[in-house]
Amino acid sequence: MISLDDDLLASNPLRENTVEHRIALPSIMVIFGATGDLTQRKLLPALYSLASDQPPLPASFTVVGVARRPWSTEEFRQKMEDGVKKYARAAYDEELWKTFSAGIFYEQVEFNDINAYRHLAETLTQLNQERGAMGNRIFYLATPPSYYSDIVRNLGAAGLASDSPQNDGQGWNRLIVEKPFGYDKATAKALNAELGEVFNEDQIYRIDHYLGKETVQNILVLRFGNYIFEPIWNRQYIDHVQITVAENIGVEGRGGYYEDSGALRDMMQNHLMQLLTLTAMEPPTGFSANSVRDEKVKVLHAIKPMDTSTLLKNTVRAQYAAGITSTGKYVPGYLEETGVAKQSKTETFVSAKVEIDNWRWAEVPFYLRTGKRLPKRVTEIAIQFKRPPFSLFRKSGAEELQPNILSLRIQPNEGISLKFGAKSPGQAMRIHAVNMDFQYGSSFGAEPPEAYERLLLDAMLGDSTLFTRRDETETAWELVDSIKAVWENFDSDTPMQSYEPGTWGPQAADKLIETDGRFWRRL
Ligand code: BG6
């Protein structure tokens, strides 16, 4: 067990973001698609938790929910209250809810109707005056992506995008965009161009909620806030890296969305690519948004292109079948889920072997896997080191010696553990693998904020470090596009593999790594 050490905090590169500097200015957040799940489950609970924090959100902070359904403000407040009670990190407090909810409003808008935006502009001007929001506005796109273009164009046409003079030369307008960001590189580029016609790049915040997770940010602190890891963080010492993002849930009623997305687009293009780039990037020259993102983009550019046969060899896709989970529950197969085509070839599991062609990582494979209906919910980055060059303890059982593994547990049981060999007590020279563990919960004794809390506050503060930049989003599609193209064009006749719920995917995924004489970690 490792305890909290003040020295560790002192060397924290995120220090400039500590709480005393994180006081948001008053603003109005306009959420498009506010009647959807995301607003009730994530956004409002996150905003409420921020309002209950120290320092809290400004009392004048205002939310305007916007969607096509004819809800009243009262109805919207009621639904949001249910969400806060159920999902917020902060405990529900009647008094706080009373003041917080007095700043929540609802407006019905048809997304393609310019007059509705003109009306919205009037509402915002009035609320700005009544509540003292200093002319600051954040527009949050939480609708299906097919509405993004209409909304952004109409925001521009209604004069809601530019930082002035609509606001008498005061205040700013920012745009937060939810995933999926495009369907491939071409559509991501087109969407970026459309957004770019109305908003400047520094007004745009593209969300990948994995970047808001404390433990994901801790990858940077571990690597660049300490001196002992970086000298061995390279091909000389590291044998390979495994990144696992496993979920035990299925598509949970999102079959319609998931059909066009699959594990590759839903998880690999964004969340796994973020974990990969943060693990592999070079030290940035500072902790500014562009320094960090420049280094991440360099990693994406360095991903080794694969020809067709390599892509077919280095990737595995599969769908979950119906079956009994580890808790004894019967669950339907992917093909039986609502909104899923009977002949669907959409993957719910993907694993891939990727290489990064640069000085630090040449010939160090990164094995990635993600899927639904796997045995448990776990996200982990495991750095497996090389074995010692000479086996001094061979006669004493050193053949059994396990390689050192540094594992970064992103969720749950957030923490970091280092596996190494130790002599087991007794006369014989026997070596056993043991773990040195750091656990967030026991070391800091506080629950980390939810990812959306961090990201929403960052957007209010104008800090885009933990949001994806235009070129980053586009480049992150390249690997996924190349895999998809090969699957569609060269592998379309191969029957989709399936896997039992509660297992770690199809056998082919084991083969992918075992062919190289390596094994997936048992998590
Ligand atoms: C979302 C995906 O981006 O991430 C979902 O669309 C997935 O399919 C979710 O379940 C996983 O997020 P988390 O934070 O639960 O790991």
Coordinates of C-alpha atoms and ligand atoms in Angstrom, one line a residue:
M1 CA 0.0 0.0 0.0
I2 CA 1.3 3.5 -0.8
S3 CA 0.2 6.5 1.2
L4 CA -0.4 10.0 0.0
D5 CA 2.9 11.9 -0.1
D6 CA 3.1 15.7 -0.2
D7 CA 6.2 15.5 -2.4
L8 CA 4.2 13.7 -5.0
L9 CA 1.7 16.5 -5.1
A10 CA 4.4 19.1 -5.3
S11 CA 5.7 17.6 -8.6
N12 CA 2.2 17.3 -10.1
P13 CA 2.2 18.9 -13.6
L14 CA -1.6 19.4 -13.2
R15 CA -0.9 21.6 -10.2
E16 CA -1.8 24.8 -11.9
N17 CA -5.3 23.4 -12.1
T18 CA -5.8 22.9 -8.4
V19 CA -9.0 23.9 -6.9
E20 CA -8.2 27.5 -5.9
H21 CA -7.7 28.4 -9.5
R22 CA -10.8 26.7 -10.8
I23 CA -13.5 29.3 -10.2
A24 CA -15.8 29.5 -13.2
L25 CA -17.3 32.7 -14.4
P26 CA -21.1 33.0 -14.7
S27 CA -22.5 31.5 -17.8
I28 CA -25.6 29.9 -19.5
M29 CA -25.3 26.3 -20.8
V30 CA -27.7 25.6 -23.6
I31 CA -28.1 21.8 -24.0
F32 CA -29.4 20.6 -27.4
G33 CA -31.0 17.2 -27.1
A34 CA -31.8 17.9 -23.4
T35 CA -34.6 15.3 -23.3
G36 CA -32.1 12.5 -24.0
D37 CA -30.5 10.1 -21.6
L38 CA -27.1 11.9 -21.4
T39 CA -28.6 15.0 -19.9
Q40 CA -30.5 13.2 -17.2
R41 CA -27.8 10.7 -16.4
K42 CA -24.6 12.6 -16.8
L43 CA -24.8 16.3 -17.6
L44 CA -27.2 17.6 -15.0
P45 CA -25.9 15.3 -12.2
A46 CA -22.4 16.6 -13.0
L47 CA -23.5 20.2 -13.0
Y48 CA -25.3 19.7 -9.7
S49 CA -22.2 18.1 -8.1
L50 CA -20.1 21.1 -9.3
A51 CA -22.7 23.4 -7.7
S52 CA -22.2 21.5 -4.4
D53 CA -18.4 21.7 -4.5
Q54 CA -16.1 24.1 -3.0
P55 CA -15.8 26.5 -4.7
P56 CA -19.2 26.0 -6.1
L57 CA -20.4 27.0 -9.6
P58 CA -21.5 30.7 -9.5
A59 CA -25.1 31.1 -8.1
S60 CA -26.1 32.7 -11.5
F61 CA -25.1 29.6 -13.5
T62 CA -28.0 28.8 -15.8
V63 CA -29.1 25.8 -17.9
V64 CA -31.4 26.0 -20.8
G65 CA -32.5 22.6 -22.0
V66 CA -33.5 22.6 -25.7
A67 CA -35.2 19.8 -27.6
R68 CA -38.1 19.0 -29.9
R69 CA -40.4 17.6 -27.3
P70 CA -43.1 20.0 -26.0
W71 CA -41.9 19.8 -22.3
S72 CA -42.5 22.6 -19.9
T73 CA -39.7 24.0 -17.7
E74 CA -41.4 22.4 -14.7
E75 CA -41.4 19.0 -16.4
F76 CA -37.8 19.4 -17.3
R77 CA -36.8 20.4 -13.8
Q78 CA -38.7 17.3 -12.4
K79 CA -36.9 14.9 -14.8
M80 CA -33.5 16.5 -14.0
E81 CA -34.2 16.3 -10.2
D82 CA -34.8 12.5 -10.6
G83 CA -31.5 12.3 -12.5
V84 CA -29.6 14.2 -9.9
K85 CA -31.1 12.0 -7.1
K86 CA -30.1 8.9 -8.9
Y87 CA -26.8 9.6 -10.6
A88 CA -25.1 12.6 -9.0
R89 CA -21.8 12.1 -7.1
A90 CA -22.9 14.7 -4.6
A91 CA -25.7 13.8 -2.1
Y92 CA -29.1 15.3 -2.9
D93 CA -29.8 18.4 -0.8
E94 CA -33.2 19.9 -1.0
E95 CA -32.0 23.5 -0.3
L96 CA -29.3 23.3 -2.8
W97 CA -31.6 21.8 -5.4
K98 CA -34.0 24.7 -4.9
T99 CA -31.5 27.3 -5.7
F100 CA -29.8 25.3 -8.4
S101 CA -33.0 24.4 -10.2
A102 CA -34.2 28.0 -10.2
G103 CA -31.6 28.4 -12.9
I104 CA -32.9 25.6 -15.1
F105 CA -35.2 26.3 -18.1
Y106 CA -36.6 24.5 -21.1
E107 CA -37.3 25.7 -24.6
Q108 CA -38.8 23.7 -27.4
V109 CA -36.9 24.0 -30.6
E110 CA -37.1 22.3 -34.0
F111 CA -33.5 22.0 -34.9
N112 CA -33.9 23.1 -38.5
D113 CA -36.2 26.1 -37.8
I114 CA -34.3 29.4 -37.9
N115 CA -37.1 31.2 -36.2
A116 CA -36.8 29.0 -33.2
Y117 CA -33.2 30.1 -32.8
R118 CA -34.2 33.7 -33.1
H119 CA -36.6 33.1 -30.2
L120 CA -33.9 31.2 -28.3
A121 CA -31.6 34.2 -28.8
E122 CA -34.2 36.4 -27.2
T123 CA -34.6 34.0 -24.3
L124 CA -30.9 34.0 -23.8
T125 CA -30.6 37.8 -23.8
Q126 CA -33.4 38.0 -21.2
L127 CA -31.9 35.3 -19.0
N128 CA -28.5 36.9 -19.3
Q129 CA -30.0 40.1 -17.9
E130 CA -32.1 38.5 -15.2
R131 CA -29.5 36.2 -13.9
G132 CA -26.3 38.1 -14.6
A133 CA -24.6 35.6 -16.8
M134 CA -22.1 38.1 -18.2
G135 CA -22.9 37.3 -21.8
N136 CA -21.1 33.9 -21.5
R137 CA -22.8 31.0 -23.3
I138 CA -21.9 27.3 -23.8
F139 CA -23.8 25.4 -26.4
Y140 CA -23.7 21.6 -25.8
L141 CA -24.6 19.3 -28.7
A142 CA -26.1 16.2 -27.1
T143 CA -28.4 15.3 -30.0
P144 CA -27.9 12.5 -32.6
P145 CA -25.0 13.7 -34.8
S146 CA -27.2 14.1 -37.8
Y147 CA -28.5 17.3 -36.3
Y148 CA -25.1 18.9 -35.6
S149 CA -24.9 20.7 -39.0
D150 CA -28.4 22.2 -38.7
I151 CA -27.9 23.4 -35.1
V152 CA -24.5 25.0 -35.7
R153 CA -25.6 26.7 -38.9
N154 CA -28.6 28.1 -37.2
L155 CA -26.7 29.2 -34.2
G156 CA -24.5 31.2 -36.6
A157 CA -27.4 32.6 -38.5
A158 CA -29.1 33.7 -35.2
G159 CA -25.9 35.6 -34.2
L160 CA -25.3 33.2 -31.3
A161 CA -21.8 32.0 -32.3
S162 CA -19.5 35.0 -32.4
D163 CA -18.1 36.4 -29.1
S164 CA -19.5 39.9 -29.9
P165 CA -21.2 42.3 -30.7
Q166 CA -24.4 40.3 -29.8
N167 CA -23.1 40.5 -26.2
D168 CA -22.3 44.2 -26.3
G169 CA -18.7 43.2 -26.8
Q170 CA -18.7 41.1 -23.6
G171 CA -18.8 37.4 -23.0
W172 CA -17.9 34.4 -25.0
N173 CA -19.6 31.6 -26.9
R174 CA -18.3 28.1 -26.7
L175 CA -19.5 24.8 -28.4
I176 CA -19.2 21.4 -26.8
V177 CA -19.6 18.5 -29.2
E178 CA -20.5 14.9 -28.1
K179 CA -19.2 11.8 -29.8
P180 CA -19.5 10.2 -32.3
F181 CA -17.5 12.8 -34.1
G182 CA -18.1 11.7 -37.7
Y183 CA -18.4 8.2 -39.1
D184 CA -15.0 8.0 -40.6
K185 CA -12.2 10.5 -41.4
A186 CA -14.0 12.0 -44.4
T187 CA -17.2 12.7 -42.4
A188 CA -15.2 14.0 -39.4
K189 CA -13.3 16.4 -41.8
A190 CA -16.6 17.6 -43.3
L191 CA -18.1 18.1 -39.8
N192 CA -15.0 20.0 -38.7
A193 CA -15.3 22.2 -41.8
E194 CA -18.9 22.9 -41.0
L195 CA -18.2 23.8 -37.4
G196 CA -15.3 25.8 -38.5
E197 CA -17.5 28.0 -40.7
V198 CA -19.4 29.2 -37.6
F199 CA -17.0 28.7 -34.6
N200 CA -13.3 29.3 -34.3
E201 CA -11.2 26.2 -33.2
D202 CA -10.6 27.7 -29.8
Q203 CA -14.3 27.9 -29.2
I204 CA -14.9 24.2 -30.0
Y205 CA -14.6 21.5 -27.3
R206 CA -14.9 17.9 -28.6
I207 CA -15.6 15.6 -25.8
D208 CA -14.1 12.2 -25.1
H209 CA -15.3 11.5 -21.6
Y210 CA -12.3 9.1 -21.0
L211 CA -10.1 12.2 -20.8
G212 CA -12.2 13.5 -17.9
K213 CA -11.4 10.4 -15.8
E214 CA -9.0 11.1 -13.0
T215 CA -7.0 8.0 -13.6
V216 CA -6.5 8.8 -17.3
Q217 CA -5.1 12.2 -16.3
N218 CA -2.9 10.4 -13.8
I219 CA -1.1 8.7 -16.7
L220 CA 0.5 12.0 -17.4
V221 CA 1.3 12.6 -13.7
L222 CA 2.8 9.1 -13.3
R223 CA 5.0 9.5 -16.4
F224 CA 6.0 13.2 -16.2
G225 CA 5.6 14.0 -12.5
N226 CA 8.0 11.3 -11.5
Y227 CA 11.6 10.7 -12.5
I228 CA 11.8 6.9 -12.2
F229 CA 9.5 5.7 -14.9
E230 CA 10.5 7.8 -18.0
P231 CA 14.0 6.4 -18.4
I232 CA 12.6 2.9 -18.8
W233 CA 9.5 3.9 -20.7
N234 CA 10.8 2.7 -24.1
R235 CA 11.6 -0.2 -26.4
Q236 CA 14.8 -1.0 -24.5
Y237 CA 12.9 -2.1 -21.4
I238 CA 9.3 -2.6 -22.4
D239 CA 8.3 -5.8 -24.1
H240 CA 4.7 -4.9 -25.0
V241 CA 1.7 -2.9 -23.8
Q242 CA -1.8 -4.2 -23.3
I243 CA -4.8 -1.9 -23.3
T244 CA -8.1 -3.5 -22.2
V245 CA -11.5 -1.7 -22.0
A246 CA -14.0 -4.3 -21.0
E247 CA -17.6 -4.0 -20.2
N248 CA -20.0 -6.6 -18.9
I249 CA -23.1 -4.8 -20.2
G250 CA -24.6 -5.4 -23.6
V251 CA -25.8 -2.6 -25.9
E252 CA -28.6 -1.8 -23.4
G253 CA -31.3 -0.6 -25.8
R254 CA -28.9 1.3 -28.0
G255 CA -29.0 -1.2 -30.8
G256 CA -30.0 1.4 -33.4
Y257 CA -27.0 3.6 -32.6
Y258 CA -24.7 0.7 -32.2
E259 CA -25.5 -0.9 -35.5
D260 CA -23.7 1.9 -37.3
S261 CA -21.0 2.2 -34.8
G262 CA -19.7 -1.2 -33.5
A263 CA -16.9 -1.5 -31.0
L264 CA -14.4 -0.1 -33.5
R265 CA -16.1 3.3 -33.8
D266 CA -17.8 3.3 -30.4
M267 CA -14.7 2.6 -28.4
M268 CA -11.5 2.1 -30.4
Q269 CA -11.5 5.3 -32.4
N270 CA -11.9 7.5 -29.3
H271 CA -11.4 6.0 -25.9
L272 CA -8.7 3.4 -26.7
M273 CA -6.8 5.8 -29.0
Q274 CA -6.7 8.3 -26.1
L275 CA -5.3 5.7 -23.8
L276 CA -2.8 4.7 -26.4
T277 CA -1.6 8.2 -27.2
L278 CA -1.3 9.2 -23.5
T279 CA 0.8 6.1 -22.8
A280 CA 3.0 6.5 -25.9
M281 CA 3.4 10.3 -26.3
E282 CA 6.7 12.2 -25.7
P283 CA 6.9 14.6 -22.8
P284 CA 5.2 17.8 -23.8
T285 CA 7.1 21.1 -23.4
G286 CA 4.3 22.4 -21.1
F287 CA 0.8 21.6 -19.9
S288 CA -0.9 23.9 -22.3
A289 CA -3.7 22.5 -24.5
N290 CA -1.6 22.6 -27.6
S291 CA 1.6 21.2 -26.2
V292 CA -0.2 18.1 -24.9
R293 CA -2.3 17.7 -28.0
D294 CA 0.7 18.2 -30.4
E295 CA 2.4 15.2 -28.8
K296 CA -0.7 13.1 -28.9
V297 CA -1.2 13.8 -32.6
K298 CA 2.5 12.8 -33.3
V299 CA 1.7 9.4 -31.9
L300 CA -1.3 9.0 -34.1
H301 CA 0.8 9.9 -37.1
A302 CA 3.4 7.3 -36.1
I303 CA 1.0 4.4 -36.0
K304 CA 2.5 1.9 -38.5
P305 CA 0.3 1.5 -41.5
M306 CA -0.7 -2.1 -42.2
D307 CA -1.3 -3.8 -45.6
T308 CA -4.4 -5.9 -46.1
S309 CA -2.9 -9.2 -45.0
T310 CA -1.3 -7.7 -41.9
L311 CA -4.6 -6.0 -41.0
L312 CA -6.5 -9.3 -41.4
K313 CA -3.9 -11.0 -39.3
N314 CA -3.7 -8.3 -36.6
T315 CA -7.4 -7.6 -36.0
V316 CA -10.2 -9.8 -34.6
R317 CA -13.9 -8.9 -34.5
A318 CA -16.8 -10.8 -33.0
Q319 CA -20.3 -10.5 -31.7
Y320 CA -21.7 -11.7 -28.3
A321 CA -24.0 -14.7 -28.5
A322 CA -27.0 -15.3 -26.2
G323 CA -26.1 -17.2 -23.0
I324 CA -25.8 -17.2 -19.3
T325 CA -23.6 -14.6 -17.6
S326 CA -21.4 -15.3 -14.6
T327 CA -24.2 -14.1 -12.4
G328 CA -26.4 -16.8 -13.8
K329 CA -28.6 -14.5 -15.8
Y330 CA -29.8 -15.3 -19.3
V331 CA -29.0 -12.5 -21.8
P332 CA -29.9 -12.2 -25.5
G333 CA -27.3 -12.3 -28.2
Y334 CA -26.4 -9.1 -30.1
L335 CA -28.5 -10.3 -33.1
E336 CA -31.6 -10.5 -30.9
E337 CA -31.2 -6.9 -29.5
T338 CA -33.9 -4.3 -30.4
G339 CA -32.8 -2.2 -33.4
V340 CA -30.2 -4.8 -34.7
A341 CA -30.5 -6.3 -38.1
K342 CA -30.9 -10.1 -38.2
Q343 CA -27.9 -10.5 -40.5
S344 CA -25.9 -7.7 -38.8
K345 CA -22.1 -7.9 -39.0
T346 CA -21.5 -5.2 -36.5
E347 CA -18.8 -6.2 -34.0
T348 CA -19.3 -5.9 -30.3
F349 CA -15.7 -7.0 -29.6
V350 CA -12.5 -6.0 -31.3
S351 CA -8.9 -6.7 -30.6
A352 CA -5.9 -5.4 -32.6
K353 CA -2.2 -5.4 -32.6
V354 CA -0.8 -2.0 -33.3
E355 CA 2.8 -0.8 -33.7
I356 CA 4.1 2.7 -33.3
D357 CA 6.9 3.5 -35.7
N358 CA 9.2 5.8 -33.9
W359 CA 12.5 5.9 -32.0
R360 CA 10.8 5.1 -28.6
W361 CA 8.4 2.3 -29.6
A362 CA 9.7 0.6 -32.7
E363 CA 8.8 -3.1 -32.6
V364 CA 7.0 -2.8 -29.3
P365 CA 3.5 -4.1 -29.9
F366 CA 0.4 -2.5 -28.4
Y367 CA -2.3 -5.1 -28.0
L368 CA -5.8 -3.5 -27.7
R369 CA -9.1 -5.1 -26.9
T370 CA -12.5 -3.9 -26.1
G371 CA -15.9 -5.5 -26.0
K372 CA -19.3 -5.8 -24.4
R373 CA -20.6 -8.7 -22.4
L374 CA -17.1 -9.6 -21.3
P375 CA -16.7 -11.0 -17.7
K376 CA -16.4 -7.7 -16.0
R377 CA -16.1 -4.0 -16.3
V378 CA -12.5 -3.2 -16.3
T379 CA -10.2 -0.7 -18.0
E380 CA -6.5 -1.2 -17.7
I381 CA -3.2 -0.3 -19.3
A382 CA -0.5 -2.9 -18.6
I383 CA 3.1 -2.2 -19.4
Q384 CA 4.9 -5.5 -19.6
F385 CA 8.7 -5.2 -19.2
K386 CA 11.3 -7.4 -20.7
R387 CA 12.7 -10.3 -18.7
P388 CA 16.2 -10.0 -17.2
P389 CA 18.9 -10.7 -19.8
F390 CA 20.4 -13.5 -17.8
S391 CA 18.6 -16.0 -15.6
L392 CA 20.7 -16.0 -12.4
F393 CA 18.2 -18.0 -10.5
R394 CA 17.5 -20.6 -13.1
K395 CA 18.2 -23.6 -10.9
S396 CA 16.1 -22.2 -8.1
G397 CA 12.9 -21.9 -10.1
A398 CA 13.7 -18.8 -12.1
E399 CA 12.0 -20.3 -15.2
E400 CA 8.8 -19.4 -13.3
L401 CA 9.9 -15.8 -13.0
Q402 CA 7.2 -13.5 -14.2
P403 CA 8.1 -10.4 -16.2
N404 CA 7.6 -7.1 -14.3
I405 CA 4.2 -5.5 -15.1
L406 CA 3.2 -1.9 -14.3
S407 CA -0.6 -1.8 -14.5
L408 CA -2.6 1.4 -14.6
R409 CA -6.1 0.5 -13.4
I410 CA -8.4 3.2 -14.9
Q411 CA -11.6 1.7 -13.5
P412 CA -12.9 0.3 -11.2
N413 CA -10.7 0.1 -8.1
E414 CA -8.6 2.9 -9.6
G415 CA -4.9 2.6 -8.9
I416 CA -1.5 1.5 -10.1
S417 CA 0.3 -1.7 -9.3
L418 CA 3.8 -3.0 -10.0
K419 CA 4.4 -6.7 -10.2
F420 CA 7.9 -8.0 -9.4
G421 CA 9.6 -11.1 -8.2
A422 CA 10.4 -11.6 -4.5
K423 CA 12.1 -14.4 -2.6
S424 CA 9.5 -16.4 -0.7
P425 CA 10.5 -17.2 2.9
G426 CA 12.3 -20.4 3.6
Q427 CA 15.7 -22.2 3.0
A428 CA 15.1 -22.7 -0.7
M429 CA 15.6 -19.8 -3.2
R430 CA 12.1 -19.7 -4.5
I431 CA 10.8 -16.7 -6.3
H432 CA 7.2 -15.5 -6.3
A433 CA 5.5 -12.7 -8.1
V434 CA 4.2 -10.0 -5.7
N435 CA 2.4 -6.7 -6.2
M436 CA 3.1 -3.2 -4.9
D437 CA -0.2 -1.5 -4.9
F438 CA -1.4 2.1 -4.9
Q439 CA -5.1 2.5 -4.6
Y440 CA -6.8 5.8 -5.1
G441 CA -9.6 5.2 -2.7
S442 CA -7.5 4.3 0.3
S443 CA -4.7 6.8 -0.4
F444 CA -6.8 9.9 -1.0
G445 CA -9.9 8.9 0.9
A446 CA -12.1 10.9 -1.4
E447 CA -14.3 9.9 -4.3
P448 CA -12.9 11.3 -7.6
P449 CA -15.2 13.6 -9.5
E450 CA -17.1 12.2 -12.4
A451 CA -15.5 12.6 -15.8
Y452 CA -18.2 15.0 -17.0
E453 CA -17.7 17.3 -13.9
R454 CA -14.1 17.8 -14.8
L455 CA -14.8 18.4 -18.5
L456 CA -17.8 20.7 -18.1
L457 CA -15.8 22.8 -15.7
D458 CA -12.8 22.9 -18.0
A459 CA -15.0 24.1 -20.8
M460 CA -16.4 26.9 -18.5
L461 CA -12.8 27.8 -17.7
G462 CA -11.8 27.8 -21.3
D463 CA -9.2 25.0 -20.9
S464 CA -9.3 22.6 -23.9
T465 CA -6.4 20.4 -22.9
L466 CA -8.7 17.4 -22.2
F467 CA -10.7 17.9 -25.4
T468 CA -9.7 16.6 -28.8
R469 CA -8.4 19.0 -31.3
R470 CA -9.5 19.1 -35.0
D471 CA -6.5 17.3 -36.4
E472 CA -6.5 14.8 -33.6
T473 CA -10.0 13.7 -34.2
E474 CA -9.4 13.3 -37.9
T475 CA -6.1 11.4 -37.5
A476 CA -7.6 9.1 -34.9
W477 CA -10.0 7.8 -37.6
E478 CA -7.2 6.6 -39.9
L479 CA -6.5 3.3 -38.1
V480 CA -10.2 2.6 -37.7
D481 CA -10.9 3.4 -41.3
S482 CA -8.2 1.1 -42.6
I483 CA -9.4 -1.8 -40.4
K484 CA -13.0 -1.2 -41.4
A485 CA -12.1 -1.0 -45.1
V486 CA -10.3 -4.3 -45.0
W487 CA -13.1 -6.0 -43.0
E488 CA -15.7 -4.7 -45.5
N489 CA -13.8 -5.4 -48.7
F490 CA -11.7 -8.5 -48.0
D491 CA -13.4 -10.2 -45.1
S492 CA -17.1 -9.7 -45.9
D493 CA -17.8 -13.3 -46.7
T494 CA -16.2 -14.6 -43.5
P495 CA -18.9 -15.5 -41.0
M496 CA -18.9 -13.2 -38.0
Q497 CA -17.3 -14.9 -35.0
S498 CA -19.3 -15.1 -31.8
Y499 CA -18.4 -15.4 -28.2
E500 CA -20.2 -16.5 -25.1
P501 CA -21.3 -13.8 -22.7
G502 CA -19.0 -13.6 -19.7
T503 CA -15.9 -14.7 -21.7
W504 CA -12.9 -12.6 -22.9
G505 CA -14.0 -12.7 -26.6
P506 CA -13.4 -15.4 -29.3
Q507 CA -10.4 -17.7 -29.3
A508 CA -9.0 -15.8 -32.2
A509 CA -8.3 -12.9 -29.8
D510 CA -6.1 -15.2 -27.7
K511 CA -4.4 -16.5 -30.8
L512 CA -3.7 -12.9 -31.9
I513 CA -1.4 -12.4 -28.9
E514 CA -0.3 -16.0 -28.3
T515 CA 1.2 -16.2 -31.9
D516 CA 3.7 -13.7 -30.6
G517 CA 4.5 -15.9 -27.5
R518 CA 2.5 -13.5 -25.2
F519 CA -0.7 -13.8 -23.3
W520 CA -3.6 -11.5 -22.3
R521 CA -3.6 -10.6 -18.7
R522 CA -6.2 -12.3 -16.6
L523 CA -8.1 -9.5 -15.1
Ligands
BG6_1 C1 -19.4 5.3 -24.5 C2 -19.9 4.3 -25.4 O1 -18.6 6.3 -25.1 O2 -18.5 4.7 -23.5 C3 -20.6 3.2 -24.7 O3 -20.7 4.9 -26.4 C4 -19.8 2.7 -23.5 O4 -21.0 2.1 -25.5 C5 -19.2 3.8 -22.7 O5 -20.6 1.8 -22.7 C6 -18.2 3.3 -21.6 O6 -17.9 4.3 -20.8 P1 -17.4 4.1 -19.3 O7 -17.1 5.4 -18.7 O8 -18.6 3.4 -18.6 O9 -16.2 3.2 -19.4

